[in-house]
XYZ file of C-alpha atoms in Angstrom:
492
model
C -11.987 9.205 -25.070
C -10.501 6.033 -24.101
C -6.917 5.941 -21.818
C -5.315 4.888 -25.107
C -6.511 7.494 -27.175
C -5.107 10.050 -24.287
C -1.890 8.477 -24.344
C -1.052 8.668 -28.241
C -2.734 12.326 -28.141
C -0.628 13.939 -24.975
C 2.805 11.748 -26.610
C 1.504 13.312 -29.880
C 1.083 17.046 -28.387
C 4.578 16.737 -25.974
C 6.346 15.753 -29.416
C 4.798 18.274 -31.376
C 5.501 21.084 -28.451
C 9.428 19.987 -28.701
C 9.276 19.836 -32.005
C 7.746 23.350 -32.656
C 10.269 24.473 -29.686
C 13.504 23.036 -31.401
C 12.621 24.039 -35.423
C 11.973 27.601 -33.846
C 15.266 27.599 -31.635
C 17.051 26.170 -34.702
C 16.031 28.360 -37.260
C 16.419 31.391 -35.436
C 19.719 30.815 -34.507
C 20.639 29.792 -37.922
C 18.919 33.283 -39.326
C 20.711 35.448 -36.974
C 24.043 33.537 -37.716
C 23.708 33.790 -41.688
C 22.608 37.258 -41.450
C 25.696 37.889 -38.927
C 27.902 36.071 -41.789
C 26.256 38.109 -44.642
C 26.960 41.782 -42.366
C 30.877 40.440 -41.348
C 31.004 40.050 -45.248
C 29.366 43.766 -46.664
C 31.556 45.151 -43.118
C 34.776 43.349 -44.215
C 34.088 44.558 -48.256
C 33.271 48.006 -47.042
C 36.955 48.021 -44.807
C 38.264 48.228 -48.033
C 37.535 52.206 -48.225
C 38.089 53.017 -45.104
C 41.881 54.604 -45.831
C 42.225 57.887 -44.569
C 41.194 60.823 -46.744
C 39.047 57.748 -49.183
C 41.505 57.799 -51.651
C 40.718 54.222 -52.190
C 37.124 55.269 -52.806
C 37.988 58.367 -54.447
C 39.915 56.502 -57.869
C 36.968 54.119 -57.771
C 34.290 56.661 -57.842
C 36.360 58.804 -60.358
C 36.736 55.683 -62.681
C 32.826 54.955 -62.559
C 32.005 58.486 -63.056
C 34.149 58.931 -66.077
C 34.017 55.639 -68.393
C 35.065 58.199 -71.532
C 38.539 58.020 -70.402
C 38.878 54.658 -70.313
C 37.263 54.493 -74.244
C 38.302 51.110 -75.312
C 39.564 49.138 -72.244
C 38.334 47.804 -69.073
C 36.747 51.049 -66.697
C 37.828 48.873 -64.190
C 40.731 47.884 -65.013
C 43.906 48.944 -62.919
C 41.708 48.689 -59.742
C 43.134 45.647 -58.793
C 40.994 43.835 -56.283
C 38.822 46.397 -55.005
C 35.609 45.126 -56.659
C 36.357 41.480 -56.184
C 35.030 39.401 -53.335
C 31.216 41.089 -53.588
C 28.591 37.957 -55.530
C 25.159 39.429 -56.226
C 26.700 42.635 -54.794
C 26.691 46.520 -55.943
C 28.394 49.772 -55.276
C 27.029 53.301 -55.764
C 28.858 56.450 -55.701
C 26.941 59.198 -54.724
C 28.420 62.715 -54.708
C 27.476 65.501 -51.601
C 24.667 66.804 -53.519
C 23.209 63.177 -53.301
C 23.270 62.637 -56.950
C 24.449 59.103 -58.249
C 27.775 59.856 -60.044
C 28.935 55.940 -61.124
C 27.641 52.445 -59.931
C 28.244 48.274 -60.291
C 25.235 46.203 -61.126
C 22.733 48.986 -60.718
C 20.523 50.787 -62.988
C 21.018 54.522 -62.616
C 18.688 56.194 -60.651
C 17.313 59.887 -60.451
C 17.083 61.756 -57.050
C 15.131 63.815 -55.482
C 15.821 66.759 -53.340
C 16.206 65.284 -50.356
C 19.137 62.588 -51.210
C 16.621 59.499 -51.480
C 15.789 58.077 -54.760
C 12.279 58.571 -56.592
C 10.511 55.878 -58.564
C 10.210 51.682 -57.835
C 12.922 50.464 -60.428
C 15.206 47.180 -59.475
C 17.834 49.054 -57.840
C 19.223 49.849 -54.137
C 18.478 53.083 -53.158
C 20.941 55.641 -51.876
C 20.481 56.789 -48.496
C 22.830 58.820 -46.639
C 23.690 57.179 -43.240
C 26.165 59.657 -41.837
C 26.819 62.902 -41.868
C 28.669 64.367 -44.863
C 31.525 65.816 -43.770
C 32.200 68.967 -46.487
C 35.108 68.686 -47.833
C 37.629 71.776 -49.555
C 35.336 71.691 -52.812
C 32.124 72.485 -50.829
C 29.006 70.878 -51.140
C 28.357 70.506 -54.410
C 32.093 69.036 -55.215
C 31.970 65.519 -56.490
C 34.256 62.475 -55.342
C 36.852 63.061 -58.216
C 39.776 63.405 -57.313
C 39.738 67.328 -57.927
C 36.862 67.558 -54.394
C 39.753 65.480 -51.998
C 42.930 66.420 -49.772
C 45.432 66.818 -52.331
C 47.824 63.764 -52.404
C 49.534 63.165 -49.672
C 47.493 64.744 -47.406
C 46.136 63.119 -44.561
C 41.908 63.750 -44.181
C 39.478 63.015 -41.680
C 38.557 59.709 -41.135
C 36.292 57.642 -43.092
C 32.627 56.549 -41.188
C 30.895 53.615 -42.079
C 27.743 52.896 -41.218
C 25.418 50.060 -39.704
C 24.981 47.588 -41.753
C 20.764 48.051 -42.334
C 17.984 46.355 -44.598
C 16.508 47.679 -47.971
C 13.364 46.702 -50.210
C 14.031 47.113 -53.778
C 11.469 46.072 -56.561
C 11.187 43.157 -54.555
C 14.334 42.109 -53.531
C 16.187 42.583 -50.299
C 19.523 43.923 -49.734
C 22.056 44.757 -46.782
C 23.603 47.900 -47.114
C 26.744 49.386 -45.783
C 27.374 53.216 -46.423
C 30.861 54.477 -46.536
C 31.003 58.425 -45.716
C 33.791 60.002 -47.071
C 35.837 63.183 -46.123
C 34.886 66.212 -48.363
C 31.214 64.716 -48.925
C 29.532 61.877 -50.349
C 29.363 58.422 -49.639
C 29.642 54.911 -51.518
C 26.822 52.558 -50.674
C 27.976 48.866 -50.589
C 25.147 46.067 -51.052
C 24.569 42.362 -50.790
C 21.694 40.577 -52.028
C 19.746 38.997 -49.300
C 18.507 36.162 -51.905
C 20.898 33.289 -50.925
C 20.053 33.719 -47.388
C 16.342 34.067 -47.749
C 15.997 30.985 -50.043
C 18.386 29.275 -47.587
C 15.927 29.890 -44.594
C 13.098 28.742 -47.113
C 14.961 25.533 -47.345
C 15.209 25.171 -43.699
C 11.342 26.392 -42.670
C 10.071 23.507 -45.305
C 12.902 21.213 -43.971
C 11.420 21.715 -39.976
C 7.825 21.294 -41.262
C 8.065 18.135 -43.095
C 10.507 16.402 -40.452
C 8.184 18.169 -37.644
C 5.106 16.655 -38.982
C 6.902 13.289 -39.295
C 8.361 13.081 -36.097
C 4.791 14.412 -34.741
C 2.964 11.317 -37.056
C 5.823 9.055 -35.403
C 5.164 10.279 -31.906
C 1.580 9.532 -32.010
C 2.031 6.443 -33.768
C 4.388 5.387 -30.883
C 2.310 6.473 -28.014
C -0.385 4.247 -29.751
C 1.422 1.284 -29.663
C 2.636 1.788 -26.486
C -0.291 2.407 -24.495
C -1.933 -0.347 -26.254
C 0.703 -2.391 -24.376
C 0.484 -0.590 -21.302
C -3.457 -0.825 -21.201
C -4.028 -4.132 -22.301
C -3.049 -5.685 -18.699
C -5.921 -2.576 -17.654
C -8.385 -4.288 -20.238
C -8.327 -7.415 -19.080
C -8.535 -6.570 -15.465
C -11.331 -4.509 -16.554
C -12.780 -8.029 -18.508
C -11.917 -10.275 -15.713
C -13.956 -7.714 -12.635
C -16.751 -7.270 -15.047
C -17.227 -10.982 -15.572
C -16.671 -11.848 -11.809
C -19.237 -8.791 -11.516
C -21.962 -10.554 -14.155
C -21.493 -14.297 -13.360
C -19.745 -14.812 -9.837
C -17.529 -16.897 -10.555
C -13.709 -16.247 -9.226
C -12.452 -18.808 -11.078
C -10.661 -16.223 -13.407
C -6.977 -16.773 -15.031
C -4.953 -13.558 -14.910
C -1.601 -13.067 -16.679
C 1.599 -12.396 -14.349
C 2.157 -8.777 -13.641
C 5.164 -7.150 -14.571
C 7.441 -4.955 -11.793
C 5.325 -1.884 -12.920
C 2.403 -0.546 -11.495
C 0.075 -2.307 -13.947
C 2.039 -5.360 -12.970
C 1.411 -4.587 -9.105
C -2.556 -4.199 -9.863
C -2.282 -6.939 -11.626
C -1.024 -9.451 -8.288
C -3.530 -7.119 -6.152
C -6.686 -8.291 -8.046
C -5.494 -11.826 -8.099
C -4.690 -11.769 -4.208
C -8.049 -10.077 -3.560
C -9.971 -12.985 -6.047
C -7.916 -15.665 -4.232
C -9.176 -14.486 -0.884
C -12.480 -14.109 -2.263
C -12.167 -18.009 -3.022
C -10.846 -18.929 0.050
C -13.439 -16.705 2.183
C -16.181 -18.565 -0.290
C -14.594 -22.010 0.661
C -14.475 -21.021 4.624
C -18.162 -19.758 4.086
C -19.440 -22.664 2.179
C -17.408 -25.013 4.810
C -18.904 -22.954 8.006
C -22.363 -23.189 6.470
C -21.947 -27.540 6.230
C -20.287 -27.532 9.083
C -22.772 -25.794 10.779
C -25.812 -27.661 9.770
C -23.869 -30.953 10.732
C -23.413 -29.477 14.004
C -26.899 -27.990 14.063
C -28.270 -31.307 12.844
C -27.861 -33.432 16.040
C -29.484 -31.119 18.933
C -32.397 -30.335 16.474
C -32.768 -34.098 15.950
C -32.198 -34.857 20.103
C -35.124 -32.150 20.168
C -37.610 -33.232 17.664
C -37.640 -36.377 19.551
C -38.206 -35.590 22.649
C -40.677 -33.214 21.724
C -42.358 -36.437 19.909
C -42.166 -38.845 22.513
C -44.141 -36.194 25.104
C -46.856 -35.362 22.542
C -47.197 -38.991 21.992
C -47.505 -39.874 25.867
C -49.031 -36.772 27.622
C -49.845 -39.337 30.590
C -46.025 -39.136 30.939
C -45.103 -37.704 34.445
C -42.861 -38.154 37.307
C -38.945 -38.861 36.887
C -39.603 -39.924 33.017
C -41.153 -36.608 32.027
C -38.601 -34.447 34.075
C -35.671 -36.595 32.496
C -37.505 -35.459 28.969
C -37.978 -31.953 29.962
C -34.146 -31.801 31.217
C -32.414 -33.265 28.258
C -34.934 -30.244 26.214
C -33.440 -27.767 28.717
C -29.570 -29.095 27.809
C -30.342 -29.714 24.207
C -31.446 -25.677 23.990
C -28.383 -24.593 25.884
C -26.056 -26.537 23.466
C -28.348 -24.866 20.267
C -28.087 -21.452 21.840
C -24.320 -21.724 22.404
C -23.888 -22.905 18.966
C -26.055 -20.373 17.533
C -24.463 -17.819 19.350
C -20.681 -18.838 18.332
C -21.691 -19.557 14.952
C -22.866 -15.613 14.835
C -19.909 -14.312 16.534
C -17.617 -16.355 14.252
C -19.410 -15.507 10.898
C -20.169 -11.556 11.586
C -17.329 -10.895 13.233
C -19.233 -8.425 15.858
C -15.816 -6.994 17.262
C -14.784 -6.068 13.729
C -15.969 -2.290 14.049
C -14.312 -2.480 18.035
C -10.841 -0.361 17.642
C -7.589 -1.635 18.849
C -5.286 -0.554 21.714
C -2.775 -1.849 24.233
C -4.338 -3.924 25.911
C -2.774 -5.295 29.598
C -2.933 -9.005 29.253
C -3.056 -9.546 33.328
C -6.200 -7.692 33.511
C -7.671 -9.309 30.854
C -6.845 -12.822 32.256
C -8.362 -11.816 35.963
C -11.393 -10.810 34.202
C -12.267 -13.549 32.100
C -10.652 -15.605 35.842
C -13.495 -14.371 37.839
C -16.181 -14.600 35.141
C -14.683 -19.020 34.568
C -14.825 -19.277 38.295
C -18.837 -18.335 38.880
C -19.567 -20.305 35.672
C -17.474 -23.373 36.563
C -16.605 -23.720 39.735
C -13.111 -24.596 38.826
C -11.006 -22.336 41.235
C -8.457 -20.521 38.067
C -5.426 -18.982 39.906
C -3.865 -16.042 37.719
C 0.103 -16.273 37.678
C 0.775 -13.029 36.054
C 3.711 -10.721 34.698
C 3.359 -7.189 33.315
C 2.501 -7.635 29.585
C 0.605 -5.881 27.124
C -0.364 -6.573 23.394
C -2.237 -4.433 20.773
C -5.353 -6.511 20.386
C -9.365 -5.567 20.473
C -10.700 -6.082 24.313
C -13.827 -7.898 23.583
C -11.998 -10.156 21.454
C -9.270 -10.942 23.540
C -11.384 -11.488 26.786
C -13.839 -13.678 25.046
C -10.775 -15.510 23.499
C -9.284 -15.898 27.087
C -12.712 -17.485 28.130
C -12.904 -19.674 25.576
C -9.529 -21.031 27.014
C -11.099 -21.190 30.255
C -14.281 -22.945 29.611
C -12.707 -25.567 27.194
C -10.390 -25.875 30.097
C -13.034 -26.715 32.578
C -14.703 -28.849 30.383
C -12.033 -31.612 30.431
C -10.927 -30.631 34.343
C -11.969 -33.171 37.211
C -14.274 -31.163 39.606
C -13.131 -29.082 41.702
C -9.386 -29.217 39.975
C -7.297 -25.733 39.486
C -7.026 -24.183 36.148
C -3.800 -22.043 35.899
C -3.382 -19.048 33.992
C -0.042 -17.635 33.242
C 0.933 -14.455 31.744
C 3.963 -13.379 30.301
C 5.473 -11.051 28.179
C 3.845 -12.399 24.584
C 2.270 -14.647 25.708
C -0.837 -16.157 27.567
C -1.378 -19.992 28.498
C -4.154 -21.703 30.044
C -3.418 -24.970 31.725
C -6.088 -27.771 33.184
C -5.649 -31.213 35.006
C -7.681 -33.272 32.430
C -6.366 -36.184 30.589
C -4.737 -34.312 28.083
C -4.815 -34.531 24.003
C -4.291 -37.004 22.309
C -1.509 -36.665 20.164
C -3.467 -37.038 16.778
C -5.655 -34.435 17.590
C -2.707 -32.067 18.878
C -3.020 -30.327 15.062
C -6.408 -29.776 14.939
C -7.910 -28.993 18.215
C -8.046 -25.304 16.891
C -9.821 -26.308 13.570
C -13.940 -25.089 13.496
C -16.346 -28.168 14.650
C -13.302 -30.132 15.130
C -13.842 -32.549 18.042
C -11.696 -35.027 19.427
C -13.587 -38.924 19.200
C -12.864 -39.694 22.898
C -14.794 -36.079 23.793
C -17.770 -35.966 20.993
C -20.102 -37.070 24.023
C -19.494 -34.110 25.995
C -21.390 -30.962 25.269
C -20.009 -28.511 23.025
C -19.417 -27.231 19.074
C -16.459 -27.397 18.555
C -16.318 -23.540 17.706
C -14.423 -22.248 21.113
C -11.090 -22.847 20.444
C -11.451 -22.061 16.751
C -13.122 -18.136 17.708
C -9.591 -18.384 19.897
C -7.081 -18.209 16.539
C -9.091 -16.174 15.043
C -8.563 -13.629 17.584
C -5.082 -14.186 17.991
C -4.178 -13.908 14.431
C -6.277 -10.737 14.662
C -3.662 -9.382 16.874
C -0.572 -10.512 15.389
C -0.087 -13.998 16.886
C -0.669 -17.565 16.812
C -2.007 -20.568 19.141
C -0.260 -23.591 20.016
C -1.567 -27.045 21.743
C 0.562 -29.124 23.691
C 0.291 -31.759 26.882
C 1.991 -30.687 30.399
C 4.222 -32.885 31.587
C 2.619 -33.640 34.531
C -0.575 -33.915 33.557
C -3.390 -31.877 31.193
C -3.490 -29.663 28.761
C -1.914 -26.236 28.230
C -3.009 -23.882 25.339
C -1.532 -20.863 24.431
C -1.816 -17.498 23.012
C 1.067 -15.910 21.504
C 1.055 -12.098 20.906
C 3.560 -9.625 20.213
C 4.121 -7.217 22.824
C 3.377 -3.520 22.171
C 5.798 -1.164 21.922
């Protein structure tokens, strides 16, 4: 699966997870609210018999039960607002005996033994909730008006029950049941219908916007990761052309401040110093054919000149055989600074604090045996975080370009100081136009190409200090000479 296809799935699943999480919190909230509304109502209807003694209940009841004496006019008439307020509603009277004595909307319904109604017809059921509480007629006395207190009289009170749930022929109702003194009860229900198809409404409602805002979602995290990847796909283009062909010639789009955009300038950076380490490598390997040109040429010739005249001998031949001896040193000096410049052998060497008057005494005595040059070491305490082999053949470097361009038997000076470390000769100095460049590889000056060397010394020198931290400078003493330093940062 590609990083796209993950991104519009897991946007897809987090929307559908909030989604599912929301519709549920929503509609369950919204049930237990209607269904709170729906009890307040049946509760507030059922308040209405609650008088002491149920005298309210009591006329209603003895009304219902006894339509013959209203022959002609409305049974219900004279009960003023009693039945009012109750849609899709009903009211039962049941007498103590548990049979159905009048009702509202209801089919009436035979009963068994035990108070609960037999047979599946559309009706609510009658189910006693409380207690009867017998009244002065006894238990079988009905809720006429001849089984209550006598008028006047105050009864116990009226109970009324939980409001609670009940299946009939299909249909659901909430029930209230009013427990009268003197037995019986009237059962008040509501139709559950308008709630149920109102939660209908709102279950399909949550699944079609659900799915939509799901569809959306994914549709979304599409889109956007298609952005978000593409800067990923061409990276992924660009290293597996570089990979295939070699070339690092490759145009990349500006990165953004994200973290695409921040891979984005890290590739580039790492191609553009794969160019310029291609350009230093190609340059090394010209310059060092150039440079390995001339002693192999010096050497072919002599070589030719004694083959062809073997009855050479005396000063000639030893003049021959000394300018081979010289023209290997050079080669083997530039072989072996060419390999130290294009391997790097003190990469895998780990830095410390290094103390930058030890190192200068060191590389001091080793200048000395080599030269001749008496080097006199004017040191302060100093250290720098720097590689030791690197540093000291750095400092030498310094040292033997130094006594290269020294009279004989002149001082070289070394002096050490915090950050720093200079080398100073008593030569005839640079010349200003080659002040830039006398750290450049093969560089070498016009007035000093006749004196042995590669030009690779003082170059293997910046290197090292820009290893450490630090940078070289070339500049003329005023008295005389040359004096090239090393700047490095002190360690903490």
């Amino acid at each position: 699966m590609t990083l796209r296809a993950r991104f519009a799935l897991s946007l897809g699943l987090l929307a559908a997870l909030s989604v599912i999480v929301v519709a549920l919190t929503s509609y369950f909230v919204t049930a237990h609210r209607l269904h709170d509304d729906l009890d307040n109502e049946v509760l507030s209807y059922a308040s209405r018999f609650t008088d002491p003694g149920g005298r309210t209940a009591r006329m209603l009841c003895d009304q219902l039960s006894n339509p013959s004496e209203f022959a002609g006019a409305n049974p219900l008439q004279g009960l003023g607002g009693i039945l009012a307020g109750l849609p899709q509603g009903a009211i039962e009277c049941v007498d103590a005996s548990g049979t159905v004595t009048g009702w509202t909307g209801l089919t009436r319904l035979p009963v068994d033994t035990t108070g609960l109604h037999t047979g599946a017809t559309s009706a609510v059921p009658t189910t006693t909730a409380t207690t009867a509480v017998p009244g002065p007629g006894g238990p079988g006395a009905g809720l006429g008006g001849s089984g209550g207190p006598p008028g006047g009289v105050q009864g116990p009170p009226v109970k009324v029950s939980r409001p609670r749930t009940e299946d009939v022929g299909g249909s659901s109702y909430r029930v209230v049941t009013v427990s009268l003194p003197g037995g019986g009860e009237v059962q008040i229900a509501r139709s559950l219908a308008d709630t149920n198809n109102a939660l209908g409404s709102i279950r399909t409602l949550a699944l079609l916007v659900g799915i939509g805002v799901i569809a959306l979602a994914a549709a979304a995290g599409w889109l956007v990761a298609g952005r978000t990847v593409r800067p990923v796909q061409r990276l992924t283009t660009t290293a597996e052309a570089v990979a295939a062909t070699g070339a690092l010639e490759m145009d990349l789009p500006s990165g953004g401040r994200d973290e695409v955009g921040r891979l984005t300038r890290a590739f580039r950076s790492m191609l553009d110093a794969l160019r310029g380490s291609r350009v230093q490598q190609q340059r090394l390997v010209q310059d060092a054919g150039h440079e390995l040109r001339t002693p192999l040429t010096s050497l072919r010739a002599n070589i030719d000149t004694l083959r062809r005249h073997p009855e050479l001998s005396g000063e000639p031949r030893q003049h021959l055989l000394d300018d081979l001896h010289s023209e290997l040193g050079e080669l083997s000096s530039l072989v072996n600074e060419l390999v130290a410049l294009a391997a790097d052998r003190y990469d895998d060497e780990p830095e410390q604090v290094v103390s930058l008057p030890d190192v200068a005494r060191q590389a001091a005595r080793r200048a000395e045996r080599r030269s001749g040059h008496p080097v006199t070491v004017d040191a302060e305490p100093a250290t720098a975080h720097a590689r030791p082999g690197q540093l000291l053949r750095a400092v030498g470097n310094l040292l033997d370009n130094a006594a290269k361009f020294s009279p004989p038997g002149s001082p070289i000076t070394v002096t050490v100081r915090p950050g720093h470390l200079a080398v100073r000769d008593h030569g005839p100095g640079i010349a200003a136009e080659d002040l830039p460049f006398v750290f450049d590889r093969f560089y070498r000056a016009v007035g000093v190409r006749s004196l042995p060397g590669s030009g690779l010394g003082l170059s293997i020198v910046r290197e090292a200090a820009q290893a450490s931290g630090g940078d070289v400078r070339a500049a003329n003493a005023p008295d005389g000479g040359a004096e090239l330093t090393m700047t490095l940062p002190p360690a903490d």
